[in-house]
């Protein structure tokens, strides 16, 4: 039985048209090989685009597992946000990422170049 949070993540994944809440890149849920083949990237490169459940308000800040607090984000954005101290708000992170995406320094250049034509 999938947990509630997995269901919410999946619903967010579909609602967001398979795109990361933060960077807008396509993500995969269960098949990194197919994703890598489709986009002409390596399996290792595909790992960062794994779809994860992201808490808009982190659990450590009192955020809950309620549906409204869950979005789908790629592993890279999710991990990067929580490595930053203090973790930026979702809006601040989106602004930071959009700035970095303009010069392709968010996702590695090689990967970003292959996927950016499809990013929204
Ligand atoms: Zn992302």
PDB file of C-alpha atoms and ligand atoms in Angstrom, residues 20 23 74 77 107, ligand 1:
ATOM      1  CA  UNK A  20       9.786  19.853 -11.068  1.00  0.00           C
ATOM      2  CA  UNK A  23      13.286  24.112 -11.866  1.00  0.00           C
ATOM      3  CA  UNK A  74      13.404  16.703  -8.577  1.00  0.00           C
ATOM      4  CA  UNK A  77      16.273  20.754  -6.092  1.00  0.00           C
ATOM      5  CA  UNK A 107      21.657  21.414 -13.612  1.00  0.00           C
TER       6      UNK A 107
HETATM    7 ZN1  LIG B   1      14.184  20.558  -9.925  1.00  0.00          ZN
END
